[in-house]
Tab-separated table of C-alpha atoms in Angstrom:
chain	number	residue	atom	x	y	z
A	1	UNK	CA	87.601	90.346	99.413
A	2	UNK	CA	85.768	93.300	97.960
A	3	UNK	CA	84.698	95.762	100.652
A	4	UNK	CA	80.980	95.972	101.241
A	5	UNK	CA	78.904	97.628	103.901
A	6	UNK	CA	78.354	95.286	106.887
A	7	UNK	CA	74.959	93.796	107.539
A	8	UNK	CA	73.489	94.094	111.005
A	9	UNK	CA	72.010	91.011	112.632
A	10	UNK	CA	71.759	89.640	116.112
A	11	UNK	CA	70.979	86.253	117.570
A	12	UNK	CA	71.608	83.850	120.422
A	13	UNK	CA	75.141	82.573	120.770
A	14	UNK	CA	74.914	78.978	119.535
A	15	UNK	CA	72.248	79.622	116.908
A	16	UNK	CA	74.058	82.593	115.406
A	17	UNK	CA	77.399	80.813	115.563
A	18	UNK	CA	75.991	77.799	113.704
A	19	UNK	CA	74.724	80.290	111.134
A	20	UNK	CA	78.282	81.591	110.905
A	21	UNK	CA	79.582	78.069	110.348
A	22	UNK	CA	77.041	77.635	107.553
A	23	UNK	CA	78.740	80.502	105.748
A	24	UNK	CA	82.232	79.164	106.430
A	25	UNK	CA	81.540	75.524	105.535
A	26	UNK	CA	79.690	76.183	102.313
A	27	UNK	CA	80.342	73.035	100.267
A	28	UNK	CA	79.160	69.450	100.607
A	29	UNK	CA	82.748	68.286	101.166
A	30	UNK	CA	82.954	70.452	104.284
A	31	UNK	CA	79.882	69.034	106.020
A	32	UNK	CA	81.792	66.548	108.151
A	33	UNK	CA	84.126	69.278	109.386
A	34	UNK	CA	81.163	71.587	109.985
A	35	UNK	CA	79.380	68.933	112.031
A	36	UNK	CA	82.468	68.501	114.193
A	37	UNK	CA	82.780	72.258	114.754
A	38	UNK	CA	79.106	72.606	115.662
A	39	UNK	CA	79.315	69.691	118.093
A	40	UNK	CA	82.373	71.310	119.665
A	41	UNK	CA	80.572	74.638	119.977
A	42	UNK	CA	77.693	72.958	121.773
A	43	UNK	CA	80.214	71.531	124.239
A	44	UNK	CA	81.864	74.935	124.698
A	45	UNK	CA	78.496	76.572	125.325
A	46	UNK	CA	77.606	73.972	127.931
A	47	UNK	CA	81.037	74.372	129.500
A	48	UNK	CA	80.659	78.154	129.708
A	49	UNK	CA	77.427	77.883	131.670
A	50	UNK	CA	78.863	75.141	133.851
A	51	UNK	CA	82.039	77.061	134.678
A	52	UNK	CA	80.525	80.488	135.294
A	53	UNK	CA	78.916	79.524	138.587
A	54	UNK	CA	79.966	80.951	141.934
A	55	UNK	CA	78.922	80.088	145.477
A	56	UNK	CA	78.160	83.747	146.077
A	57	UNK	CA	74.720	84.618	144.687
A	58	UNK	CA	75.662	88.145	143.582
A	59	UNK	CA	78.793	86.900	141.814
A	60	UNK	CA	76.818	84.244	139.930
A	61	UNK	CA	74.295	86.812	138.731
A	62	UNK	CA	76.801	89.429	137.611
A	63	UNK	CA	79.244	87.017	135.934
A	64	UNK	CA	76.490	85.331	133.905
A	65	UNK	CA	74.881	88.623	132.898
A	66	UNK	CA	76.746	89.193	129.620
A	67	UNK	CA	77.069	85.471	128.940
A	68	UNK	CA	73.295	85.195	128.897
A	69	UNK	CA	73.070	88.238	126.616
A	70	UNK	CA	74.574	86.175	123.805
A	71	UNK	CA	77.707	86.375	121.696
A	72	UNK	CA	79.127	85.012	118.464
A	73	UNK	CA	81.718	82.641	120.015
A	74	UNK	CA	84.174	83.538	117.256
A	75	UNK	CA	87.214	82.557	119.316
A	76	UNK	CA	86.012	79.054	120.258
A	77	UNK	CA	85.072	78.420	116.641
A	78	UNK	CA	88.579	79.343	115.531
A	79	UNK	CA	90.207	77.092	118.136
A	80	UNK	CA	87.987	74.167	117.181
A	81	UNK	CA	88.735	74.739	113.514
A	82	UNK	CA	92.525	74.871	113.866
A	83	UNK	CA	92.370	71.764	116.083
A	84	UNK	CA	91.397	69.798	112.988
A	85	UNK	CA	94.984	70.228	111.790
A	86	UNK	CA	95.944	67.927	114.661
A	87	UNK	CA	94.713	64.709	116.190
A	88	UNK	CA	91.053	65.648	116.124
A	89	UNK	CA	90.674	65.156	119.877
A	90	UNK	CA	88.820	68.146	121.310
A	91	UNK	CA	88.432	67.666	125.068
A	92	UNK	CA	91.422	69.879	125.930
A	93	UNK	CA	90.545	72.232	123.073
A	94	UNK	CA	87.053	72.705	124.545
A	95	UNK	CA	88.587	73.514	127.941
A	96	UNK	CA	91.016	76.024	126.403
A	97	UNK	CA	88.246	77.525	124.257
A	98	UNK	CA	86.056	77.979	127.314
A	99	UNK	CA	88.886	79.747	129.153
A	100	UNK	CA	89.597	82.012	126.200
A	101	UNK	CA	85.926	82.933	125.807
A	102	UNK	CA	85.658	83.671	129.543
A	103	UNK	CA	88.758	85.886	129.226
A	104	UNK	CA	87.057	87.732	126.369
A	105	UNK	CA	83.887	88.071	128.438
A	106	UNK	CA	85.877	89.470	131.374
A	107	UNK	CA	87.493	92.059	129.117
A	108	UNK	CA	84.045	93.314	128.069
A	109	UNK	CA	83.147	94.184	131.670
A	110	UNK	CA	86.366	96.173	132.026
A	111	UNK	CA	86.094	97.789	128.573
A	112	UNK	CA	82.590	99.056	129.298
A	113	UNK	CA	83.808	100.719	132.488
A	114	UNK	CA	86.776	102.280	130.687
A	115	UNK	CA	84.561	103.494	127.829
A	116	UNK	CA	81.547	104.342	130.017
A	117	UNK	CA	79.397	102.328	127.604
A	118	UNK	CA	75.682	102.304	128.238
A	119	UNK	CA	74.910	99.105	126.325
A	120	UNK	CA	76.542	95.783	125.503
A	121	UNK	CA	75.006	92.999	123.401
A	122	UNK	CA	71.686	94.797	123.345
A	123	UNK	CA	71.320	95.068	127.141
A	124	UNK	CA	72.388	97.759	129.627
A	125	UNK	CA	76.095	97.380	130.382
A	126	UNK	CA	77.065	95.873	133.730
A	127	UNK	CA	78.293	99.109	135.269
A	128	UNK	CA	75.019	100.769	134.269
A	129	UNK	CA	73.166	98.119	136.271
A	130	UNK	CA	75.510	97.624	139.258
A	131	UNK	CA	78.088	100.431	139.091
A	132	UNK	CA	81.763	100.521	138.156
A	133	UNK	CA	83.123	98.690	141.185
A	134	UNK	CA	80.885	95.635	140.752
A	135	UNK	CA	81.579	95.543	137.005
A	136	UNK	CA	85.348	95.653	137.559
A	137	UNK	CA	85.241	92.982	140.262
A	138	UNK	CA	83.059	90.808	138.031
A	139	UNK	CA	85.651	91.035	135.286
A	140	UNK	CA	88.352	90.118	137.804
A	141	UNK	CA	86.381	87.049	138.913
A	142	UNK	CA	86.041	85.913	135.302
A	143	UNK	CA	89.762	86.384	134.643
A	144	UNK	CA	90.448	84.242	137.720
A	145	UNK	CA	88.078	81.499	136.539
A	146	UNK	CA	89.701	81.474	133.085
A	147	UNK	CA	93.121	81.068	134.707
A	148	UNK	CA	91.845	78.164	136.814
A	149	UNK	CA	90.658	76.405	133.671
A	150	UNK	CA	93.953	76.927	131.855
A	151	UNK	CA	95.845	75.610	134.878
A	152	UNK	CA	94.160	72.227	134.305
A	153	UNK	CA	95.975	71.980	130.966
A	154	UNK	CA	99.500	72.455	132.271
A	155	UNK	CA	102.353	74.947	132.119
A	156	UNK	CA	102.066	75.664	128.376
A	157	UNK	CA	98.440	76.708	128.824
A	158	UNK	CA	99.248	78.837	131.880
A	159	UNK	CA	101.961	80.640	129.935
A	160	UNK	CA	99.628	81.223	126.971
A	161	UNK	CA	96.972	82.664	129.281
A	162	UNK	CA	99.451	84.874	131.178
A	163	UNK	CA	101.088	86.231	128.007
A	164	UNK	CA	97.707	86.969	126.433
A	165	UNK	CA	96.382	88.639	129.583
A	166	UNK	CA	99.495	90.830	129.749
A	167	UNK	CA	98.972	91.962	126.164
A	168	UNK	CA	95.301	92.717	126.828
A	169	UNK	CA	96.251	94.960	129.736
A	170	UNK	CA	99.116	96.645	127.889
A	171	UNK	CA	96.840	97.337	124.942
A	172	UNK	CA	94.306	99.005	127.225
A	173	UNK	CA	97.068	100.960	128.977
A	174	UNK	CA	98.505	102.228	125.696
A	175	UNK	CA	95.032	103.165	124.475
A	176	UNK	CA	94.390	105.082	127.703
A	177	UNK	CA	97.743	106.920	127.712
A	178	UNK	CA	97.780	107.550	123.961
A	179	UNK	CA	100.771	107.936	121.635
A	180	UNK	CA	103.908	109.669	122.861
A	181	UNK	CA	105.275	112.773	121.145
A	182	UNK	CA	106.728	111.769	117.809
A	183	UNK	CA	104.743	108.520	117.562
A	184	UNK	CA	102.629	107.954	114.498
A	185	UNK	CA	99.033	107.991	115.839
A	186	UNK	CA	97.796	105.386	113.373
A	187	UNK	CA	100.707	102.998	113.974
A	188	UNK	CA	100.078	103.401	117.703
A	189	UNK	CA	96.386	102.672	117.220
A	190	UNK	CA	97.021	99.540	115.162
A	191	UNK	CA	99.430	98.255	117.832
A	192	UNK	CA	96.697	98.790	120.441
A	193	UNK	CA	94.272	96.759	118.324
A	194	UNK	CA	96.832	93.979	117.915
A	195	UNK	CA	97.199	93.782	121.701
A	196	UNK	CA	93.588	94.311	122.765
A	197	UNK	CA	91.855	92.227	120.104
A	198	UNK	CA	94.411	90.397	117.994
A	199	UNK	CA	96.198	88.741	120.914
A	200	UNK	CA	93.100	86.888	122.125
A	201	UNK	CA	92.047	85.753	118.652
A	202	UNK	CA	95.630	84.620	118.014
A	203	UNK	CA	95.576	82.719	121.316
A	204	UNK	CA	92.442	80.900	120.182
A	205	UNK	CA	94.049	79.845	116.902
A	206	UNK	CA	97.206	78.831	118.772
A	207	UNK	CA	95.261	76.854	121.378
A	208	UNK	CA	93.672	74.734	118.670
A	209	UNK	CA	97.131	73.736	117.467
A	210	UNK	CA	98.705	73.194	120.897
A	211	UNK	CA	95.930	71.136	122.458
A	212	UNK	CA	95.276	68.920	119.434
A	213	UNK	CA	98.968	68.009	119.046
A	214	UNK	CA	99.098	69.547	115.578
A	215	UNK	CA	102.521	70.024	113.933
A	216	UNK	CA	104.550	72.806	115.561
A	217	UNK	CA	105.234	74.477	112.195
A	218	UNK	CA	101.561	75.454	111.935
A	219	UNK	CA	101.607	77.473	115.152
A	220	UNK	CA	103.279	80.712	114.061
A	221	UNK	CA	101.364	81.061	110.762
A	222	UNK	CA	98.135	80.760	112.739
A	223	UNK	CA	99.296	83.247	115.379
A	224	UNK	CA	99.971	85.708	112.546
A	225	UNK	CA	96.591	84.903	111.013
A	226	UNK	CA	94.820	85.475	114.337
A	227	UNK	CA	96.527	88.788	115.080
A	228	UNK	CA	95.772	90.192	111.630
A	229	UNK	CA	92.180	88.999	111.734
A	230	UNK	CA	91.919	90.635	115.155
A	231	UNK	CA	92.945	93.992	113.709
A	232	UNK	CA	90.471	93.554	110.846
A	233	UNK	CA	87.775	92.581	113.354
A	234	UNK	CA	88.305	95.756	115.386
A	235	UNK	CA	88.424	98.009	112.327
A	236	UNK	CA	85.013	96.651	111.381
A	237	UNK	CA	83.932	97.536	114.926
A	238	UNK	CA	85.105	101.093	114.250
A	239	UNK	CA	82.679	101.193	111.324
A	240	UNK	CA	79.914	99.530	113.324
A	241	UNK	CA	80.419	102.092	116.093
A	242	UNK	CA	79.031	104.680	113.676
A	243	UNK	CA	76.016	102.569	112.700
A	244	UNK	CA	72.674	104.322	112.526
A	245	UNK	CA	71.016	101.088	113.716
A	246	UNK	CA	71.597	100.847	117.496
A	247	UNK	CA	68.862	98.234	117.787
A	248	UNK	CA	71.039	95.958	115.645
A	249	UNK	CA	74.473	96.703	117.079
A	250	UNK	CA	73.336	96.971	120.693
A	251	UNK	CA	75.247	100.242	121.133
A	252	UNK	CA	74.509	103.949	120.883
A	253	UNK	CA	76.003	105.299	117.632
A	254	UNK	CA	79.453	106.745	118.293
A	255	UNK	CA	79.842	105.046	121.691
A	256	UNK	CA	83.633	104.868	121.349
A	257	UNK	CA	83.952	108.453	120.142
A	258	UNK	CA	81.695	109.731	122.930
A	259	UNK	CA	84.029	107.992	125.383
A	260	UNK	CA	86.977	109.875	123.921
A	261	UNK	CA	88.385	106.904	121.958
A	262	UNK	CA	89.920	108.024	118.669
A	263	UNK	CA	88.920	105.256	116.249
A	264	UNK	CA	90.474	104.877	112.793
A	265	UNK	CA	87.858	106.976	110.935
A	266	UNK	CA	88.664	109.892	113.258
A	267	UNK	CA	92.423	109.369	112.926
A	268	UNK	CA	92.127	109.304	109.132
A	269	UNK	CA	90.002	112.455	109.309
A	270	UNK	CA	92.765	114.180	111.298
A	271	UNK	CA	95.225	113.246	108.545
A	272	UNK	CA	93.051	114.962	105.957
A	273	UNK	CA	92.157	118.000	108.032
A	274	UNK	CA	95.395	119.839	107.228
A	275	UNK	CA	94.605	119.900	103.503
A	276	UNK	CA	90.814	119.631	103.342
A	277	UNK	CA	88.743	122.458	104.848
A	278	UNK	CA	85.588	120.325	104.925
A	279	UNK	CA	87.415	117.587	106.856
A	280	UNK	CA	88.856	120.191	109.226
A	281	UNK	CA	85.362	121.570	109.874
A	282	UNK	CA	83.966	118.119	110.596
A	283	UNK	CA	86.909	117.338	112.879
A	284	UNK	CA	86.205	120.510	114.850
A	285	UNK	CA	82.555	119.483	115.259
A	286	UNK	CA	83.497	115.993	116.424
A	287	UNK	CA	86.057	117.208	118.946
A	288	UNK	CA	83.727	119.889	120.300
A	289	UNK	CA	80.362	118.111	120.265
A	290	UNK	CA	81.333	114.427	120.639
A	291	UNK	CA	84.823	113.855	122.031
A	292	UNK	CA	84.346	116.493	124.742
A	293	UNK	CA	80.748	115.585	125.544
A	294	UNK	CA	81.638	112.975	128.211
A	295	UNK	CA	79.077	110.630	126.688
A	296	UNK	CA	76.198	113.119	126.754
A	297	UNK	CA	73.890	112.760	123.757
A	298	UNK	CA	72.865	115.864	121.865
A	299	UNK	CA	71.512	116.732	118.448
A	300	UNK	CA	74.852	118.306	117.524
A	301	UNK	CA	76.769	115.164	118.554
A	302	UNK	CA	74.403	112.859	116.665
A	303	UNK	CA	74.698	115.045	113.568
A	304	UNK	CA	78.501	115.050	113.679
A	305	UNK	CA	78.621	111.252	114.072
A	306	UNK	CA	76.249	110.865	111.127
A	307	UNK	CA	78.504	113.102	109.030
A	308	UNK	CA	81.553	110.993	109.934
A	309	UNK	CA	79.642	107.844	108.995
A	310	UNK	CA	79.024	109.299	105.528
A	311	UNK	CA	82.581	110.625	105.088
A	312	UNK	CA	85.146	108.932	102.845
A	313	UNK	CA	87.317	108.001	105.836
A	314	UNK	CA	84.736	105.475	107.025
A	315	UNK	CA	84.750	103.697	103.676
A	316	UNK	CA	88.549	103.871	103.835
A	317	UNK	CA	88.488	102.164	107.240
A	318	UNK	CA	86.301	99.409	105.826
A	319	UNK	CA	88.748	98.955	102.960
A	320	UNK	CA	91.673	98.756	105.379
A	321	UNK	CA	89.850	96.067	107.361
A	322	UNK	CA	89.598	94.001	104.188
A	323	UNK	CA	93.312	94.590	103.586
A	324	UNK	CA	94.195	93.179	106.994
A	325	UNK	CA	91.959	90.173	106.329
A	326	UNK	CA	93.697	89.619	102.988
A	327	UNK	CA	97.090	89.680	104.720
A	328	UNK	CA	95.775	87.244	107.327
A	329	UNK	CA	94.853	84.780	104.593
A	330	UNK	CA	98.329	85.180	103.083
A	331	UNK	CA	99.763	84.027	106.437
A	332	UNK	CA	98.129	80.641	105.876
A	333	UNK	CA	100.444	79.753	102.972
A	334	UNK	CA	102.479	77.181	104.993
A	335	UNK	CA	99.324	75.217	105.902
A	336	UNK	CA	98.363	72.188	103.820
A	337	UNK	CA	95.610	72.663	101.270
A	338	UNK	CA	92.287	71.198	102.325
A	339	UNK	CA	89.038	71.853	104.136
A	340	UNK	CA	90.627	73.550	107.173
A	341	UNK	CA	92.607	76.037	105.099
A	342	UNK	CA	89.575	76.801	102.939
A	343	UNK	CA	87.438	77.286	106.025
A	344	UNK	CA	90.010	79.643	107.582
A	345	UNK	CA	89.968	81.704	104.387
A	346	UNK	CA	86.181	81.929	104.504
A	347	UNK	CA	86.427	82.688	108.231
A	348	UNK	CA	88.472	85.767	107.305
A	349	UNK	CA	85.851	86.811	104.738
A	350	UNK	CA	83.069	86.356	107.274
A	351	UNK	CA	84.847	88.385	109.962
A	352	UNK	CA	85.017	91.492	107.778
A	353	UNK	CA	81.455	91.037	106.594
A	354	UNK	CA	80.130	90.254	110.069
A	355	UNK	CA	77.105	91.892	111.589
A	356	UNK	CA	78.230	92.493	115.174
């Protein structure tokens, strides 16, 4: 998995996800598996639009807002893929995948409020359109709907949803509070990523095993795979956050930094600042013109973000993302050789080379 600069593309959810599956299922022998995944994704997409409907007109509009803006459906794809290690039945897997994707969607509404993001998926963020209170309540409604769906699948599903939701909240809390005195800032940051992003991707991989009656011994390797891929996924986001192509990423360059979030490139820059005067000077610019700007755009802030994008620490972050993806693939060793294992390996490659 040689690091390379990410490409930037966008597309509608099902179309772009089928394009993703084309990259994962790249050989003729995989076509049957690919057809099953694509059929499952069509069912998940239909289920999402069927489930995100509320009697209240305002609630229906706000909850469908980001759904209609698109999305890659990475988590449902992973659940459908791991389900092929089991019985092959996908009805319960589709239900679980829908709940997990709705949980992810809900977290985006809350994240955008926390980060004061102006855009999401190429459209104005929900709190920009309706304000913070409506955005937060919309996220709450979606979390409730996801829980209702999981409840249909029994106690195991309810526990999976509750445990994952707890980790999502704890990850956000730890990000907001920051590391305690004596904590390693980078270790703290990686643990936040594991909770905020890795836990939900791991839940998707786990759901595919649980709800297809796959062998129990596959569950923990896939949880490990999902968590590590989640960290890699978010580290790529840290690189994408600095992209000079906002029309492709759907976000203003440096959105996370402008919101005061110390992403890995910034943390690595802080490491170097003690010994490298040029890094120290750039860090001072970022903290003065970006981190303290409360989201306000300025020429000085844009220039500092551009300089961070071109700094070695950003390439280092990209390399670390590939390292996490490599470790994720190593977690798959206990799985049987075959199309599913090969596809999971290519899934890892695709995640770190993804566009958005």
